[in-house]
mmCIF file of C-alpha atoms and ligand atoms in Angstrom:
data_model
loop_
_atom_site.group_PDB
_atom_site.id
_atom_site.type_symbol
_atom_site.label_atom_id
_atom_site.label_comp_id
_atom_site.label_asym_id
_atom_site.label_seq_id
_atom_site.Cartn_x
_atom_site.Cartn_y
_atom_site.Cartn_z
ATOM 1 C CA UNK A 653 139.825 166.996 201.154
ATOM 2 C CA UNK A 654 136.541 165.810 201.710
ATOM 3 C CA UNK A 655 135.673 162.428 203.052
ATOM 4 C CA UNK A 656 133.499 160.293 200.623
ATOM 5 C CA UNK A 657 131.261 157.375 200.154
ATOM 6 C CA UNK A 658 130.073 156.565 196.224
ATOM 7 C CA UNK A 659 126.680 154.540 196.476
ATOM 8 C CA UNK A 660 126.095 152.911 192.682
ATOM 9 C CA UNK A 661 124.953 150.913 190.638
ATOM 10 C CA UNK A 662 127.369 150.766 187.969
ATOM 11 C CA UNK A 663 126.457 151.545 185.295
ATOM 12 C CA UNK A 664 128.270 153.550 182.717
ATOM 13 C CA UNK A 665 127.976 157.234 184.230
ATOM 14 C CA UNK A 666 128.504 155.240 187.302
ATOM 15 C CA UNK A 667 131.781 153.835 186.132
ATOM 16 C CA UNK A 668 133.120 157.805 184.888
ATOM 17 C CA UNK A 669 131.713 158.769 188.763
ATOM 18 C CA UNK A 670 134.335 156.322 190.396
ATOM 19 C CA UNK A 671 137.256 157.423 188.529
ATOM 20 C CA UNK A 672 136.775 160.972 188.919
ATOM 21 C CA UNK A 673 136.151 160.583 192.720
ATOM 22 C CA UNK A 674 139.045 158.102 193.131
ATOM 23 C CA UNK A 675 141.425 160.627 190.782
ATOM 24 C CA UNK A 676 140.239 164.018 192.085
ATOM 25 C CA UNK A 677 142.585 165.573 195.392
ATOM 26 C CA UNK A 678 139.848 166.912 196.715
ATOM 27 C CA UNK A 679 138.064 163.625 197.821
ATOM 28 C CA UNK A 680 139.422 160.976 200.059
ATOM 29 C CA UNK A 681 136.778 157.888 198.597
ATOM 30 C CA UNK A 682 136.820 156.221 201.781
ATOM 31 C CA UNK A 683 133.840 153.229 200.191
ATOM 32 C CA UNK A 684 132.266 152.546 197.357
ATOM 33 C CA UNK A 685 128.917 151.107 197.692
ATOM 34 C CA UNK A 686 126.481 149.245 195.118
ATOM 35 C CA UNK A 687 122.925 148.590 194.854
ATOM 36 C CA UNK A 688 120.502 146.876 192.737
ATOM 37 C CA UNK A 689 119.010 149.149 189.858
ATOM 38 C CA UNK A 690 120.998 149.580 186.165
ATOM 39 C CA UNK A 691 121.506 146.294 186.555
ATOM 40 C CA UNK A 692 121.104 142.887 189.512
ATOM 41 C CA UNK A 693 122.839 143.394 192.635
ATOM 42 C CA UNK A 694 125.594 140.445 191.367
ATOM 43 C CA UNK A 695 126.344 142.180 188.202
ATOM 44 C CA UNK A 696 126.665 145.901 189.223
ATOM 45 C CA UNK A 697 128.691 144.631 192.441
ATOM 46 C CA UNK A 698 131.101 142.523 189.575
ATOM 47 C CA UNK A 699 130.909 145.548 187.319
ATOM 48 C CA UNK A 700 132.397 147.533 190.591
ATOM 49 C CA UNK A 701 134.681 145.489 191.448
ATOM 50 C CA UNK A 702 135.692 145.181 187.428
ATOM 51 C CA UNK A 703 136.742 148.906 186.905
ATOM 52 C CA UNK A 704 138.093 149.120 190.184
ATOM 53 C CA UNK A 705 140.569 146.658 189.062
ATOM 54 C CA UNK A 706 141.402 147.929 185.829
ATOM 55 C CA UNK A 707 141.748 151.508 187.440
ATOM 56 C CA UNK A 708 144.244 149.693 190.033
ATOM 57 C CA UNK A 709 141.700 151.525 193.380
ATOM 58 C CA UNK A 710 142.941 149.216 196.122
ATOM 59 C CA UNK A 711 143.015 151.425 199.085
ATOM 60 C CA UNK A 712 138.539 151.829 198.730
ATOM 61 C CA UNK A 713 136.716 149.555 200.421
ATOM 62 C CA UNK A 714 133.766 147.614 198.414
ATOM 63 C CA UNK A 715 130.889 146.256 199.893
ATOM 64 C CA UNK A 716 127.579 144.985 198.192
ATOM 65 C CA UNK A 717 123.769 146.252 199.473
ATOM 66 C CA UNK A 718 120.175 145.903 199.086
ATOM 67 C CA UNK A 719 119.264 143.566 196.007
ATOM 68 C CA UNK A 720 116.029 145.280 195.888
ATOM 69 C CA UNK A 721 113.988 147.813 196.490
ATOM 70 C CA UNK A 722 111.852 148.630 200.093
ATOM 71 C CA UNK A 723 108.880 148.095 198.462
ATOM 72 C CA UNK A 724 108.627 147.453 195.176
ATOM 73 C CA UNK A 725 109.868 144.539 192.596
ATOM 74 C CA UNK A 726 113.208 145.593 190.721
ATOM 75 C CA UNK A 727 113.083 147.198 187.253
ATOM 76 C CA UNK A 728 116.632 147.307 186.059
ATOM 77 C CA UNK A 729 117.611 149.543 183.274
ATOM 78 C CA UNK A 730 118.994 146.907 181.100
ATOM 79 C CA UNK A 731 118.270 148.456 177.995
ATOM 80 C CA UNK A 732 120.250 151.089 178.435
ATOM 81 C CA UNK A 733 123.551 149.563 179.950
ATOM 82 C CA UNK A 734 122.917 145.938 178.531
ATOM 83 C CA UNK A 735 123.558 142.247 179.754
ATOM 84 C CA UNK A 736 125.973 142.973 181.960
ATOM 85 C CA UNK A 737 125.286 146.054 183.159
ATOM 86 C CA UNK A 738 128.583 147.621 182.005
ATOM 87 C CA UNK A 739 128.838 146.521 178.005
ATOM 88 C CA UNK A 740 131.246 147.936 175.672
ATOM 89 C CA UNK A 741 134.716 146.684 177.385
ATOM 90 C CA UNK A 742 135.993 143.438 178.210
ATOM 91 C CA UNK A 743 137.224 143.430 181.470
ATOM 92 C CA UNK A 744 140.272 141.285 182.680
ATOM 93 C CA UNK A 745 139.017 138.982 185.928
ATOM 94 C CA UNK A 746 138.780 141.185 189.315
ATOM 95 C CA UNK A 747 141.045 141.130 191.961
ATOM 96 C CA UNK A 748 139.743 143.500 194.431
ATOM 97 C CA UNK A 749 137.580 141.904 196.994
ATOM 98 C CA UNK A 750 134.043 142.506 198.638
ATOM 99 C CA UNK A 751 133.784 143.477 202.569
ATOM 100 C CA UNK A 752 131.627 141.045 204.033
ATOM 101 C CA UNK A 753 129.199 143.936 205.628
ATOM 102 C CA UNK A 754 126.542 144.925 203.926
ATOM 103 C CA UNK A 755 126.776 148.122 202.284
ATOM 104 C CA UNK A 756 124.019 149.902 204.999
ATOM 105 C CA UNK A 757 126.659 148.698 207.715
ATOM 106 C CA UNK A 758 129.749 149.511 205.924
ATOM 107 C CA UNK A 759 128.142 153.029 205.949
ATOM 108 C CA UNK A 760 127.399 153.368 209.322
ATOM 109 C CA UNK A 761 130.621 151.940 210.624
ATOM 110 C CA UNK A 762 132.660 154.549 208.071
ATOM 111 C CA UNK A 763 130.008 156.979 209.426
ATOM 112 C CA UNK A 764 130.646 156.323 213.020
ATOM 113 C CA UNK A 765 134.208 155.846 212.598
ATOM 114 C CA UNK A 766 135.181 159.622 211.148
ATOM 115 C CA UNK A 767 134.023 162.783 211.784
ATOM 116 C CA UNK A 768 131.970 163.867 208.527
ATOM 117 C CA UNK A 769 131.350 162.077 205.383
ATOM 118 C CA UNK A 770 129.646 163.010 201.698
ATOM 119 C CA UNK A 771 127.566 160.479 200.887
ATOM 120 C CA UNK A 772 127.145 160.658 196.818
ATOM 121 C CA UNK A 773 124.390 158.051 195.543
ATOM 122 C CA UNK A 774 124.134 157.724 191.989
ATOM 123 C CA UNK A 775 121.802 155.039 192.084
ATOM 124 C CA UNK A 776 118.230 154.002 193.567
ATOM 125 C CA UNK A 777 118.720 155.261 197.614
ATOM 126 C CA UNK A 778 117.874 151.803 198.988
ATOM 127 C CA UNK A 779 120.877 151.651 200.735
ATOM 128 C CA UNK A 780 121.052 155.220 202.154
ATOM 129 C CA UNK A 781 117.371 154.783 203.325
ATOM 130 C CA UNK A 782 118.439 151.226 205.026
ATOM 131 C CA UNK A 783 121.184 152.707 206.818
ATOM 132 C CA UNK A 784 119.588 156.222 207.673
ATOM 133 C CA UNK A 785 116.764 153.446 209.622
ATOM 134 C CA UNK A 786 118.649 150.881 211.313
ATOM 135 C CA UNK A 787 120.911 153.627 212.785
ATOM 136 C CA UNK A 788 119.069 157.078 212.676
ATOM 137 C CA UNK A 789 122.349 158.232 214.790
ATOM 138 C CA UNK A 790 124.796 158.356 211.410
ATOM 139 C CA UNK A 791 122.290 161.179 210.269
ATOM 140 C CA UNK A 792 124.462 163.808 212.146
ATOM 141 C CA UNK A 793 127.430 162.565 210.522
ATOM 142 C CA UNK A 794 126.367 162.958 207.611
ATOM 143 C CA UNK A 795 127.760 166.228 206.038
ATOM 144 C CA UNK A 796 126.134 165.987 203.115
ATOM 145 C CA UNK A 797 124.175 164.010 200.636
ATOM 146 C CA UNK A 798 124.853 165.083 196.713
ATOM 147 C CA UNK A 799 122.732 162.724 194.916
ATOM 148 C CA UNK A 800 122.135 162.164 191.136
ATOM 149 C CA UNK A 801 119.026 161.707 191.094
ATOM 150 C CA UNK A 802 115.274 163.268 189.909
ATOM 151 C CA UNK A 803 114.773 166.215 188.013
ATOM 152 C CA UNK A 804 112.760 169.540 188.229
ATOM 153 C CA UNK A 805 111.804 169.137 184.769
ATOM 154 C CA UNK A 806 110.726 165.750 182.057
ATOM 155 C CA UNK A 807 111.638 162.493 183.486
ATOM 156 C CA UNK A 808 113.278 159.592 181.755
ATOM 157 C CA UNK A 809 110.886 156.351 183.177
ATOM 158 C CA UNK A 810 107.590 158.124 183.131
ATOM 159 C CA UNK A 811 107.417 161.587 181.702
ATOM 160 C CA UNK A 812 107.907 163.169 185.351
ATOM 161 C CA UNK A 813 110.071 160.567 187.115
ATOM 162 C CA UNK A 814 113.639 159.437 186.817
ATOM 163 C CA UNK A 815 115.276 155.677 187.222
ATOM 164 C CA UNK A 816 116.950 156.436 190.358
ATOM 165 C CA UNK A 817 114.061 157.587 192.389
ATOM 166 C CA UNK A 818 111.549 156.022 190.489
ATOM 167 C CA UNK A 819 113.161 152.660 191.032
ATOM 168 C CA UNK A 820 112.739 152.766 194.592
ATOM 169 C CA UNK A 821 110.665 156.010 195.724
ATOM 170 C CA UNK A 822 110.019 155.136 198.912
ATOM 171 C CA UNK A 823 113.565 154.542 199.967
ATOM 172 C CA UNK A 824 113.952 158.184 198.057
ATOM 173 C CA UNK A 825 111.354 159.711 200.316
ATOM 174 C CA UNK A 826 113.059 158.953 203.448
ATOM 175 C CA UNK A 827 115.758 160.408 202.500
ATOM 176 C CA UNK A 828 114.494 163.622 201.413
ATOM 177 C CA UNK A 829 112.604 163.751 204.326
ATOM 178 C CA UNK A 830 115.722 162.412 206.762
ATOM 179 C CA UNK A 831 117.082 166.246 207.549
ATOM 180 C CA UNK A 832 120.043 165.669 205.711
ATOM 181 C CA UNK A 833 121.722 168.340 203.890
ATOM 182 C CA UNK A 834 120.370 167.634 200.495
ATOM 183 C CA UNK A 835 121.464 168.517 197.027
ATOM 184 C CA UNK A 836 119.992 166.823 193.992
ATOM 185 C CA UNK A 837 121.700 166.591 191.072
ATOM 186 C CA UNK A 838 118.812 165.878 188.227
ATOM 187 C CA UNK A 839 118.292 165.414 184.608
ATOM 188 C CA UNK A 840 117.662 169.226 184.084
ATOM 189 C CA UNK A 841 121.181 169.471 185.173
ATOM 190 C CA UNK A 842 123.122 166.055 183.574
ATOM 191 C CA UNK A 843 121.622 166.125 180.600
ATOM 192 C CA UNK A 844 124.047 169.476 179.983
ATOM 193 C CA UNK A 845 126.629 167.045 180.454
ATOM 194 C CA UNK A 846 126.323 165.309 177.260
ATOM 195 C CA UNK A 847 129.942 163.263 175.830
ATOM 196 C CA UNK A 848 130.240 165.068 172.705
ATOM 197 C CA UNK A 849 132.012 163.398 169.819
ATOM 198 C CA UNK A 850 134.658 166.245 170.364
ATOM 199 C CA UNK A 851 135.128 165.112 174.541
ATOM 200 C CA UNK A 852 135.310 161.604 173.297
ATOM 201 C CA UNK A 853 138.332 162.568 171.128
ATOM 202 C CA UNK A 854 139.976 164.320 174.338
ATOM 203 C CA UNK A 855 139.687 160.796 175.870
ATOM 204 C CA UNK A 856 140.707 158.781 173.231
ATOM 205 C CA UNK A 857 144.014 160.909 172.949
ATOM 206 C CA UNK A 858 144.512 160.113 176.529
ATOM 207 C CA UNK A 859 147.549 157.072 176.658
ATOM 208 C CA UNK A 860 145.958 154.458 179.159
ATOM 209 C CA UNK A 861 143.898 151.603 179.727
ATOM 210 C CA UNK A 862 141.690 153.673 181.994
ATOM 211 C CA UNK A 863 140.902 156.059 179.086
ATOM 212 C CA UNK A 864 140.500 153.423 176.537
ATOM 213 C CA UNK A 865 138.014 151.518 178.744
ATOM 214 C CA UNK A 866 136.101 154.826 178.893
ATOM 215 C CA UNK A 867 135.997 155.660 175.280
ATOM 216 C CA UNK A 868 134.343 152.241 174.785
ATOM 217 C CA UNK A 869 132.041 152.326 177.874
ATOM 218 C CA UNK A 870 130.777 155.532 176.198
ATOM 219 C CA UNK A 871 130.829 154.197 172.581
ATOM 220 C CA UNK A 872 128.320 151.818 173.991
ATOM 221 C CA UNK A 873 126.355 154.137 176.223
ATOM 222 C CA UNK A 874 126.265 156.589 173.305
ATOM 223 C CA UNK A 875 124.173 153.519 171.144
ATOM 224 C CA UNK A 876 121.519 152.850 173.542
ATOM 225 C CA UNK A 877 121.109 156.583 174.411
ATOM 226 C CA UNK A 878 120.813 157.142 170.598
ATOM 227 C CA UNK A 879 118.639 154.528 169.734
ATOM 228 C CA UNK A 880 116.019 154.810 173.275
ATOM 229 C CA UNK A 881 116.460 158.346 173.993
ATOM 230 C CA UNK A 882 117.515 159.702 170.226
ATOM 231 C CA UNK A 883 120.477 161.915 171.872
ATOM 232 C CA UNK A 884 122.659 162.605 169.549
ATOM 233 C CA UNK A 885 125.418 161.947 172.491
ATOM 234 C CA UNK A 886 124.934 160.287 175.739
ATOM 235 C CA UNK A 887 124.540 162.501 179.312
ATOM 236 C CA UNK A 888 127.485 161.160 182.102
ATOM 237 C CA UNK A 889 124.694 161.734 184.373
ATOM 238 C CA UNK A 890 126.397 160.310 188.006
ATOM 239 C CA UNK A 891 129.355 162.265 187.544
ATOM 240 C CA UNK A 892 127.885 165.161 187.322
ATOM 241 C CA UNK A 893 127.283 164.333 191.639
ATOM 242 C CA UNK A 894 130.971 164.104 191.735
ATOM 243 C CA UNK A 895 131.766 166.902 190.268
ATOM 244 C CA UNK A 896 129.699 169.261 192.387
ATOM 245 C CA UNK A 897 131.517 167.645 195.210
ATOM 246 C CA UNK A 898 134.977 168.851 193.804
ATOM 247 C CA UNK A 899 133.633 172.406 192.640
ATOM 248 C CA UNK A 900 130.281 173.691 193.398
ATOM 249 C CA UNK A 901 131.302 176.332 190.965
ATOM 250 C CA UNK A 902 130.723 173.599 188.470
ATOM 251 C CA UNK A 903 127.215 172.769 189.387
ATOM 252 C CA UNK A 904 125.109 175.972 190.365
ATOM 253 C CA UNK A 905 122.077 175.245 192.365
ATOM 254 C CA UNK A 906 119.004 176.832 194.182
ATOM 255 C CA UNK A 907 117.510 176.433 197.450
ATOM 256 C CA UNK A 908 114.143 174.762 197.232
ATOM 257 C CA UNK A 909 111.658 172.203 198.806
ATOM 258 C CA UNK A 910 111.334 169.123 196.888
ATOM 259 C CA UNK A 911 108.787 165.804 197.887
ATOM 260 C CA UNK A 912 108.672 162.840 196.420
ATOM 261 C CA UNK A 913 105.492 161.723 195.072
ATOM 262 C CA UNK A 914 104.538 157.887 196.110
ATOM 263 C CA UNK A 915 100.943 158.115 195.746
ATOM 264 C CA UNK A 916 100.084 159.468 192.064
ATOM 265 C CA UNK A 917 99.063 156.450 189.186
ATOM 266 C CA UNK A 918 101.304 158.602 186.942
ATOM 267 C CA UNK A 919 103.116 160.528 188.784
ATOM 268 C CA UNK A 920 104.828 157.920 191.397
ATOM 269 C CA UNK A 921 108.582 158.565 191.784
ATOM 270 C CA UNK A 922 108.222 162.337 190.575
ATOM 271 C CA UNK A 923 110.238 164.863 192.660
ATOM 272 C CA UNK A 924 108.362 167.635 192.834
ATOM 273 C CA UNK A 925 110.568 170.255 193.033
ATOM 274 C CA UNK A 926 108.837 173.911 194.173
ATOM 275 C CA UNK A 927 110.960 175.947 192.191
ATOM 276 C CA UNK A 928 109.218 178.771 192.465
ATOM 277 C CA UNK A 929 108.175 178.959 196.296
ATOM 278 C CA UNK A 930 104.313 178.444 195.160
ATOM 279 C CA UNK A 931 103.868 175.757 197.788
ATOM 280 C CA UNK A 932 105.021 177.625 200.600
ATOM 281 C CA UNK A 933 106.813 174.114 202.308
ATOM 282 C CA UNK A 934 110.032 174.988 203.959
ATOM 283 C CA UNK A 935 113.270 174.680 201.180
ATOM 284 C CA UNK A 936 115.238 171.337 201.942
ATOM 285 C CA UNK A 937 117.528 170.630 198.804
ATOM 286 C CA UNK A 938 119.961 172.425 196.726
ATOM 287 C CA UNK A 939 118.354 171.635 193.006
ATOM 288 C CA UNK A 940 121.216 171.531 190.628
ATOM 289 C CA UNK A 941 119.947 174.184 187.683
ATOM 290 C CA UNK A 942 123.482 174.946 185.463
ATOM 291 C CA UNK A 943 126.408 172.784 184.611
ATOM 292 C CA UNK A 944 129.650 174.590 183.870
ATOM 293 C CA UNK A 945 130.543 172.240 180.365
ATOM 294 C CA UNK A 946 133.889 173.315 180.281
ATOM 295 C CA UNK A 947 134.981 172.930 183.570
ATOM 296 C CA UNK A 948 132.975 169.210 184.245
ATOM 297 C CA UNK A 949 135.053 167.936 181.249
ATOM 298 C CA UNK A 950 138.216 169.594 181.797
ATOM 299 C CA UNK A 951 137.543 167.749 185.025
ATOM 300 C CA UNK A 952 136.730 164.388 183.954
ATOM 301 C CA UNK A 953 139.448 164.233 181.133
ATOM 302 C CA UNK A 954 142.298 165.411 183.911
ATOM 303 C CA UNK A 955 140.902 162.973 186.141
ATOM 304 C CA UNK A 956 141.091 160.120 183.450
ATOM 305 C CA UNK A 957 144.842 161.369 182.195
ATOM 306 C CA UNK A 958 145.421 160.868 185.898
ATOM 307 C CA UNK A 959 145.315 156.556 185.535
HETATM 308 O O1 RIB B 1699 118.520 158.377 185.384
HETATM 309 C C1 RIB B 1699 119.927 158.281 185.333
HETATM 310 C C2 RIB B 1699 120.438 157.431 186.455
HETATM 311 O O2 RIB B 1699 119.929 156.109 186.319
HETATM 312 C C3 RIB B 1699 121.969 157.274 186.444
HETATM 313 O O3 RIB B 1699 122.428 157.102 187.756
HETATM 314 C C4 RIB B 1699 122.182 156.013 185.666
HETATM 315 O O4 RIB B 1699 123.391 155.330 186.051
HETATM 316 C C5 RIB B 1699 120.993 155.209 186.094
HETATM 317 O O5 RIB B 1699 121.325 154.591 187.318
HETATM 318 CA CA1 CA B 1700 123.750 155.156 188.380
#
């Protein structure tokens, strides 16, 4: 069983992220974590604290983080996951409370406090970058970070760049330069993980409140995808992190040295991922190149079947 901390922003993919790492046996989800970046700090931290109610997760902590970025001003991705942050279910009031820490120090207490944890951000890495410099100490700790984030191929904010890096590239950069074991889970690799009309049907067959929240968390995610992105089915990008967690057999990956651009007027927030070895810079992440379809969604519907 592997310790774990979920850093979001939830967030729809966020939202399927948390219940597979709360349902799955192989992950003790010591913390979940949120940060600004689908949506304001307030509503992804209510949105949290929503599904984790509705999922009955009483035994995770919760704690709120950075409500911005290092650097920059925050771009939400509204558009995508609407008003709220988390459209397409009304949720009943929440019960489950916030720590008081912020979410940097909830990490490095948890951090300090076991032996090794996973860190899985599926959201801009403000918070991983906060805690990895007020307390450079936790990076031993650490036993690994599994990200969803970037891409070694087309971006989805700028035609090289995606939202969670791009939203906050310099807290990115510090982590992918931190030492930290590193695997990124990018768009090459979650947009194989597409919620087909035929996986939606597996779900809605499923005889809970858990899986009927889901089916219209997707039904909504599946509108904006279409109608911004023209997918004919939305991508459950942050569980896609999760799962690679659970079974690396599920996400194959390669070895490689990835940077993340902060300097380019079109390329800012582009990891630039030396597949290839051209560059000659030492490897530092595990690019995720080939989702196992089958197995992520036999996954994620036997983790949903679970509530
Ligand atoms: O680019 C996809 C990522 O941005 C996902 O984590 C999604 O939730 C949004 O945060
Ligand atoms: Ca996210």
């Amino acid at each position: 069983m592997k310790k774990v901390i979920l850093d979001c922003d939830p967030g729809h993919d966020d939202t399927l992220a948390l219940l597979l790492a709360h349902a799955n046996p192989a992950i003790d989800l010591l913390a979940v974590t949120t940060v600004a970046g689908n949506q304001t700090l307030e509503k992804v931290t209510r949105n949290a604290r929503n599904v984790m109610t509705v999922a009955g997760i009483r035994k995770t902590l919760l704690a709120a983080g950075a409500d911005r970025p290092l650097v920059r001003e925050l771009s939400t991705g509204e558009y995508i996951h609407g008003v709220t942050g988390l459209d397409g279910y009304n949720f009943p009031a929440p019960t489950v409370p916030v720590d008081k820490r912020h979410a940097a120090d909830l990490i490095i207490d948890l951090l300090h406090a076991n032996d090794k944890i996973t860190l899985i951000p599926t959201a801009p890495l403000t918070n991983i970058a906060l805690a990895i410099r007020k307390d450079p100490t936790i990076i031993p700790k650490i036993e690994e970070i599994v990200l969803m984030g970037g891409t070694n191929s087309t971006g989805n904010v700028t035609p090289l760049a995606e939202a969670n890096i791009w939203i906050d590239a310099e807290a990115a950069d510090i982590v992918f330069r931190s030492g930290v074991p590193l695997t990124m889970v990018g768009l090459n690799l979650t947009h194989q993980a597409k919620a087909t009309p035929e996986v939606v049907d597996r779900i809605r067959k499923l005889d809970n409140e858990v899986a009927r929240m889901a089916v219209g968390l997707i039904d909504f995610f599946a509108s904006t995808y279409k109608k911004y992105f023209h997918f004919d089915a939305p991508p459950i990008h942050d569980a896609c992190a999760v799962a690679r967690v659970i079974n690396p057999d599920i996400v194959k990956c390669e070895f490689v040295n990835v940077v993340v651009e902060l300097k380019g007027t079109y390329t800012y927030g582009a990891t630039v991922s030396d597949m290839e070895g051209i560059t000659g810079r030492p490897a530092n992440t595990n690019v995720a190149t080939k989702l196992d379809f089958d197995k992520f969604w036999d996954l994620m519907i036997e983790a949903l079947g679970s509530y």
